[in-house]
Amino acid sequence: MINTLSQVQLVRTNMERSLKTVAADPMVERQTEYYRENIRNIKSIDEFLADDRIFNYAMTAMGLEDMIYAKAFIRKVLEEGTDERGAFANQLADTKYKNFAETFNFKRYGETTTSFARTQDAIVQKYHRQTLEVREGEQNQGVRLALYFERRAPDITNAYDVLADRALAEAVYTSLGLPQEFAMTDIDKQAAYLEERLDFSKFGDADYLAKILNRFSALYDLSNGPSGNMSPTLALYGNGRGVIQMGEGLLASIQNFRLGGF
């Protein structure tokens, strides 16, 4: 069976090539071409929301594809921007909305908002990464969670950043071996527990992050079982029959896991 750790390691090791493969997909290529050709012509929030292809592409790139339908909500996020402490986006627990408002900051920059690299090439890069994660998740949701956690980790500064994002919370809970019931406890108690067992100042450290990802991947398979399907990345690199065994090193690492903490 294909274990999550092996898939995650393969994707991370070959990230550049994997992203190029995603970018070359005809459907992705068409959507990207439209975005590149038209985003600089968007001069207002009204125009941004009116062009479904532009709006959907940007929302997907920023990890907000589940909220594409909520244009009135996103309009409020964009209209208030982020400059004022009481702005709508600044009050939302999920920081993805604040990031979205800062990227497409029409309130601050007006008609020039879409002239910056962050709304052009940077969004395309984010879209490709997001698409890669989604496709890996179609074969193994654990791989998607691990890749998402890796991407977001450098921006995590405290336990509440984790708790505000269901996917991040699931990845952390799994890596700590916490039961589902833990998510039902008092939010402040959850935060205190995570603060005691994780060093958030090291979330930007590659070695510390790798340790969390390895532990997550192993414990995810213990709870869910390894995927029986070949992921897009495994298929791309021709891994024989697509079968990877859980080696002695991984088994030993699981046995050596301490309860809680890294």
Short mmCIF file of C-alpha atoms in Angstrom, two decimals:
data_model
loop_
_atom_site.label_atom_id
_atom_site.label_comp_id
_atom_site.label_asym_id
_atom_site.label_seq_id
_atom_site.Cartn_x
_atom_site.Cartn_y
_atom_site.Cartn_z
CA MET A 1 0.00 0.00 0.00
CA ILE A 2 1.09 3.59 -0.59
CA ASN A 3 1.73 5.27 2.74
CA THR A 4 1.16 8.95 3.32
CA LEU A 5 4.72 9.71 4.39
CA SER A 6 6.15 8.32 1.15
CA GLN A 7 3.74 10.37 -0.95
CA VAL A 8 4.43 13.55 1.00
CA GLN A 9 8.18 13.11 0.76
CA LEU A 10 8.00 12.44 -2.98
CA VAL A 11 5.91 15.52 -3.66
CA ARG A 12 8.10 17.75 -1.49
CA THR A 13 11.32 16.44 -3.08
CA ASN A 14 10.02 16.98 -6.61
CA MET A 15 7.91 20.08 -5.97
CA GLU A 16 9.24 22.17 -8.87
CA ARG A 17 8.65 19.46 -11.44
CA SER A 18 5.24 18.62 -9.98
CA LEU A 19 4.15 22.26 -10.22
CA LYS A 20 5.32 22.46 -13.82
CA THR A 21 3.22 19.41 -14.62
CA VAL A 22 0.18 21.06 -13.04
CA ALA A 23 0.81 24.27 -14.98
CA ALA A 24 0.96 22.31 -18.25
CA ASP A 25 -2.44 20.72 -17.72
CA PRO A 26 -4.70 22.06 -20.53
CA MET A 27 -7.52 23.12 -18.21
CA VAL A 28 -5.17 24.85 -15.76
CA GLU A 29 -3.29 26.43 -18.65
CA ARG A 30 -6.51 27.89 -20.12
CA GLN A 31 -7.65 29.33 -16.80
CA THR A 32 -4.20 30.77 -16.12
CA GLU A 33 -3.94 32.31 -19.56
CA TYR A 34 -7.30 34.05 -19.11
CA TYR A 35 -6.29 35.32 -15.69
CA ARG A 36 -2.93 36.66 -16.88
CA GLU A 37 -4.49 38.43 -19.86
CA ASN A 38 -7.36 40.04 -17.97
CA ILE A 39 -6.42 40.67 -14.33
CA ARG A 40 -4.58 43.92 -15.08
CA ASN A 41 -7.76 45.29 -16.69
CA ILE A 42 -9.72 44.93 -13.45
CA LYS A 43 -9.92 48.39 -11.87
CA SER A 44 -12.52 48.05 -9.12
CA ILE A 45 -14.15 45.66 -6.68
CA ASP A 46 -17.28 45.63 -8.85
CA GLU A 47 -15.29 44.52 -11.90
CA PHE A 48 -13.40 41.95 -9.85
CA LEU A 49 -16.59 40.35 -8.54
CA ALA A 50 -18.35 40.56 -11.91
CA ASP A 51 -15.77 38.48 -13.79
CA ASP A 52 -16.44 34.95 -12.51
CA ARG A 53 -13.34 33.44 -14.10
CA ILE A 54 -11.05 36.03 -12.56
CA PHE A 55 -12.78 35.93 -9.18
CA ASN A 56 -12.91 32.13 -9.01
CA TYR A 57 -9.25 31.83 -9.98
CA ALA A 58 -8.17 34.31 -7.33
CA MET A 59 -10.34 32.76 -4.62
CA THR A 60 -9.04 29.29 -5.42
CA ALA A 61 -5.44 30.50 -5.39
CA MET A 62 -5.93 32.01 -1.94
CA GLY A 63 -7.52 28.85 -0.53
CA LEU A 64 -11.02 30.32 -0.40
CA GLU A 65 -12.68 28.22 -3.09
CA ASP A 66 -15.35 27.07 -0.64
CA MET A 67 -16.51 30.70 -0.35
CA ILE A 68 -16.77 31.50 -4.05
CA TYR A 69 -20.56 31.60 -3.73
CA ALA A 70 -20.44 34.24 -0.95
CA LYS A 71 -19.75 37.36 -3.00
CA ALA A 72 -21.54 39.70 -0.59
CA PHE A 73 -19.28 38.45 2.21
CA ILE A 74 -16.13 38.87 0.11
CA ARG A 75 -17.28 42.32 -1.01
CA LYS A 76 -17.33 43.41 2.63
CA VAL A 77 -13.85 41.94 3.11
CA LEU A 78 -12.53 43.91 0.14
CA GLU A 79 -14.41 47.16 0.74
CA GLU A 80 -13.09 47.53 4.29
CA GLY A 81 -9.52 46.47 3.48
CA THR A 82 -7.10 45.89 6.34
CA ASP A 83 -5.77 49.33 7.29
CA GLU A 84 -8.27 49.91 10.08
CA ARG A 85 -8.01 47.69 13.14
CA GLY A 86 -11.76 47.20 13.14
CA ALA A 87 -11.93 46.22 9.45
CA PHE A 88 -14.05 43.16 8.78
CA ALA A 89 -11.14 40.99 7.56
CA ASN A 90 -9.11 41.83 10.67
CA GLN A 91 -11.94 40.58 12.88
CA LEU A 92 -12.24 37.18 11.22
CA ALA A 93 -10.47 34.28 12.91
CA ASP A 94 -9.36 32.74 9.61
CA THR A 95 -6.40 34.80 8.41
CA LYS A 96 -6.95 33.77 4.80
CA TYR A 97 -9.50 36.58 4.48
CA LYS A 98 -7.04 39.16 5.73
CA ASN A 99 -4.44 37.83 3.28
CA PHE A 100 -6.98 38.07 0.49
CA ALA A 101 -7.87 41.66 1.39
CA GLU A 102 -4.21 42.62 1.56
CA THR A 103 -3.45 41.02 -1.79
CA PHE A 104 -6.42 42.60 -3.56
CA ASN A 105 -6.33 45.83 -1.56
CA PHE A 106 -8.67 47.96 -3.65
CA LYS A 107 -9.42 50.16 -0.63
CA ARG A 108 -5.79 51.25 -0.39
CA TYR A 109 -4.62 51.17 -4.01
CA GLY A 110 -7.80 51.64 -6.03
CA GLU A 111 -7.37 51.19 -9.79
CA THR A 112 -3.69 50.22 -9.46
CA THR A 113 -4.44 47.20 -7.25
CA THR A 114 -4.04 44.65 -10.02
CA SER A 115 -0.81 46.15 -11.36
CA PHE A 116 1.32 44.57 -8.64
CA ALA A 117 3.17 41.26 -8.90
CA ARG A 118 1.25 39.90 -5.90
CA THR A 119 -1.99 40.00 -7.91
CA GLN A 120 -0.43 38.64 -11.08
CA ASP A 121 2.44 36.11 -10.97
CA ALA A 122 2.08 35.42 -7.27
CA ILE A 123 -1.58 34.45 -7.65
CA VAL A 124 -0.72 32.15 -10.56
CA GLN A 125 1.92 30.41 -8.44
CA LYS A 126 -0.54 30.03 -5.58
CA TYR A 127 -3.16 28.62 -7.97
CA HIS A 128 -0.74 25.98 -9.24
CA ARG A 129 0.23 24.97 -5.69
CA GLN A 130 -3.40 24.85 -4.59
CA THR A 131 -4.31 22.70 -7.60
CA LEU A 132 -1.47 20.30 -6.84
CA GLU A 133 -2.66 19.91 -3.26
CA VAL A 134 -6.25 19.28 -4.33
CA ARG A 135 -5.20 16.63 -6.83
CA GLU A 136 -3.03 14.85 -4.31
CA GLY A 137 -5.94 14.99 -1.89
CA GLU A 138 -8.20 13.20 -4.36
CA GLN A 139 -5.99 10.14 -3.85
CA ASN A 140 -5.01 10.66 -0.21
CA GLN A 141 -6.46 13.42 1.93
CA GLY A 142 -3.57 13.04 4.35
CA VAL A 143 -1.14 14.19 1.66
CA ARG A 144 -3.22 17.28 1.01
CA LEU A 145 -3.35 18.12 4.70
CA ALA A 146 0.42 17.68 5.05
CA LEU A 147 1.20 19.86 2.04
CA TYR A 148 -1.26 22.51 3.18
CA PHE A 149 0.24 22.54 6.66
CA GLU A 150 3.75 22.87 5.21
CA ARG A 151 2.67 25.85 3.10
CA ARG A 152 0.91 27.65 5.94
CA ALA A 153 3.32 26.79 8.77
CA PRO A 154 5.73 29.76 8.37
CA ASP A 155 2.83 32.17 8.97
CA ILE A 156 1.60 30.40 12.13
CA THR A 157 2.63 32.30 15.25
CA ASN A 158 0.35 30.88 17.96
CA ALA A 159 -2.20 28.21 18.78
CA TYR A 160 -5.16 30.36 17.76
CA ASP A 161 -3.82 30.56 14.18
CA VAL A 162 -4.13 26.78 14.11
CA LEU A 163 -7.53 26.60 15.78
CA ALA A 164 -9.01 29.15 13.37
CA ASP A 165 -8.31 26.85 10.41
CA ARG A 166 -9.97 23.42 10.41
CA ALA A 167 -7.38 21.86 8.11
CA LEU A 168 -4.46 23.13 10.18
CA ALA A 169 -6.17 21.98 13.35
CA GLU A 170 -6.74 18.51 11.94
CA ALA A 171 -3.09 18.21 10.94
CA VAL A 172 -1.89 19.31 14.38
CA TYR A 173 -4.39 17.16 16.29
CA THR A 174 -3.33 14.13 14.25
CA SER A 175 0.38 14.80 14.77
CA LEU A 176 -0.19 14.97 18.53
CA GLY A 177 -2.34 11.84 18.55
CA LEU A 178 -5.37 13.72 19.89
CA PRO A 179 -8.87 12.21 19.63
CA GLN A 180 -11.66 13.95 17.70
CA GLU A 181 -13.35 14.79 21.00
CA PHE A 182 -10.50 17.18 21.78
CA ALA A 183 -11.91 19.63 19.22
CA MET A 184 -15.10 19.87 21.28
CA THR A 185 -13.37 21.14 24.41
CA ASP A 186 -13.06 24.80 25.45
CA ILE A 187 -11.14 26.77 22.81
CA ASP A 188 -8.82 28.41 25.33
CA LYS A 189 -8.00 25.04 26.88
CA GLN A 190 -7.18 23.70 23.42
CA ALA A 191 -4.90 26.67 22.80
CA ALA A 192 -3.11 26.22 26.12
CA TYR A 193 -2.57 22.53 25.40
CA LEU A 194 -1.04 23.25 21.98
CA GLU A 195 1.14 26.06 23.34
CA GLU A 196 2.61 23.63 25.89
CA ARG A 197 3.46 20.99 23.30
CA LEU A 198 4.49 22.94 20.22
CA ASP A 199 7.17 25.59 19.71
CA PHE A 200 5.45 27.97 17.32
CA SER A 201 8.61 30.05 17.01
CA LYS A 202 10.14 27.10 15.11
CA PHE A 203 7.34 26.63 12.57
CA GLY A 204 9.51 28.30 9.96
CA ASP A 205 12.39 25.89 10.67
CA ALA A 206 12.66 23.16 8.02
CA ASP A 207 13.88 20.45 10.40
CA TYR A 208 11.20 21.13 13.00
CA LEU A 209 8.54 21.21 10.30
CA ALA A 210 9.77 17.94 8.80
CA LYS A 211 9.51 16.30 12.20
CA ILE A 212 5.89 17.36 12.53
CA LEU A 213 5.07 16.28 8.98
CA ASN A 214 6.67 12.86 9.45
CA ARG A 215 4.78 12.29 12.65
CA PHE A 216 1.51 13.48 11.13
CA SER A 217 1.93 11.23 8.09
CA ALA A 218 2.67 8.13 10.14
CA LEU A 219 -0.16 8.67 12.63
CA TYR A 220 -2.59 9.58 9.83
CA ASP A 221 -2.01 6.16 8.27
CA LEU A 222 -2.39 4.44 11.63
CA SER A 223 -5.82 6.06 11.96
CA ASN A 224 -6.98 5.92 8.36
CA GLY A 225 -4.84 3.33 6.60
CA PRO A 226 -2.53 4.09 3.65
CA SER A 227 -4.07 5.00 0.32
CA GLY A 228 -4.56 2.19 -2.14
CA ASN A 229 -4.44 4.54 -5.12
CA MET A 230 -1.45 5.93 -6.95
CA SER A 231 -1.17 9.67 -6.46
CA PRO A 232 -0.59 11.93 -9.49
CA THR A 233 2.99 12.49 -8.37
CA LEU A 234 3.72 8.78 -7.95
CA ALA A 235 2.32 8.17 -11.41
CA LEU A 236 4.42 10.99 -12.83
CA TYR A 237 7.66 9.49 -11.52
CA GLY A 238 6.85 5.94 -12.60
CA ASN A 239 7.10 4.24 -9.23
CA GLY A 240 6.79 0.68 -10.54
CA ARG A 241 3.39 -0.68 -9.52
CA GLY A 242 2.84 2.31 -7.23
CA VAL A 243 3.48 0.25 -4.10
CA ILE A 244 5.58 1.57 -1.23
CA GLN A 245 6.11 -0.42 1.92
CA MET A 246 6.28 1.02 5.42
CA GLY A 247 9.95 0.41 6.14
CA GLU A 248 11.66 -0.43 9.41
CA GLY A 249 12.86 3.15 9.84
CA LEU A 250 9.32 4.51 9.75
CA LEU A 251 8.05 1.80 12.09
CA ALA A 252 10.86 2.60 14.51
CA SER A 253 10.09 6.32 14.37
CA ILE A 254 6.46 5.63 15.26
CA GLN A 255 7.51 3.48 18.20
CA ASN A 256 9.79 6.25 19.45
CA PHE A 257 7.15 8.97 19.33
CA ARG A 258 6.67 10.68 22.65
CA LEU A 259 3.11 11.42 23.73
CA GLY A 260 2.62 15.09 22.99
CA GLY A 261 5.28 17.60 22.07
CA PHE A 262 8.18 17.68 19.63
#
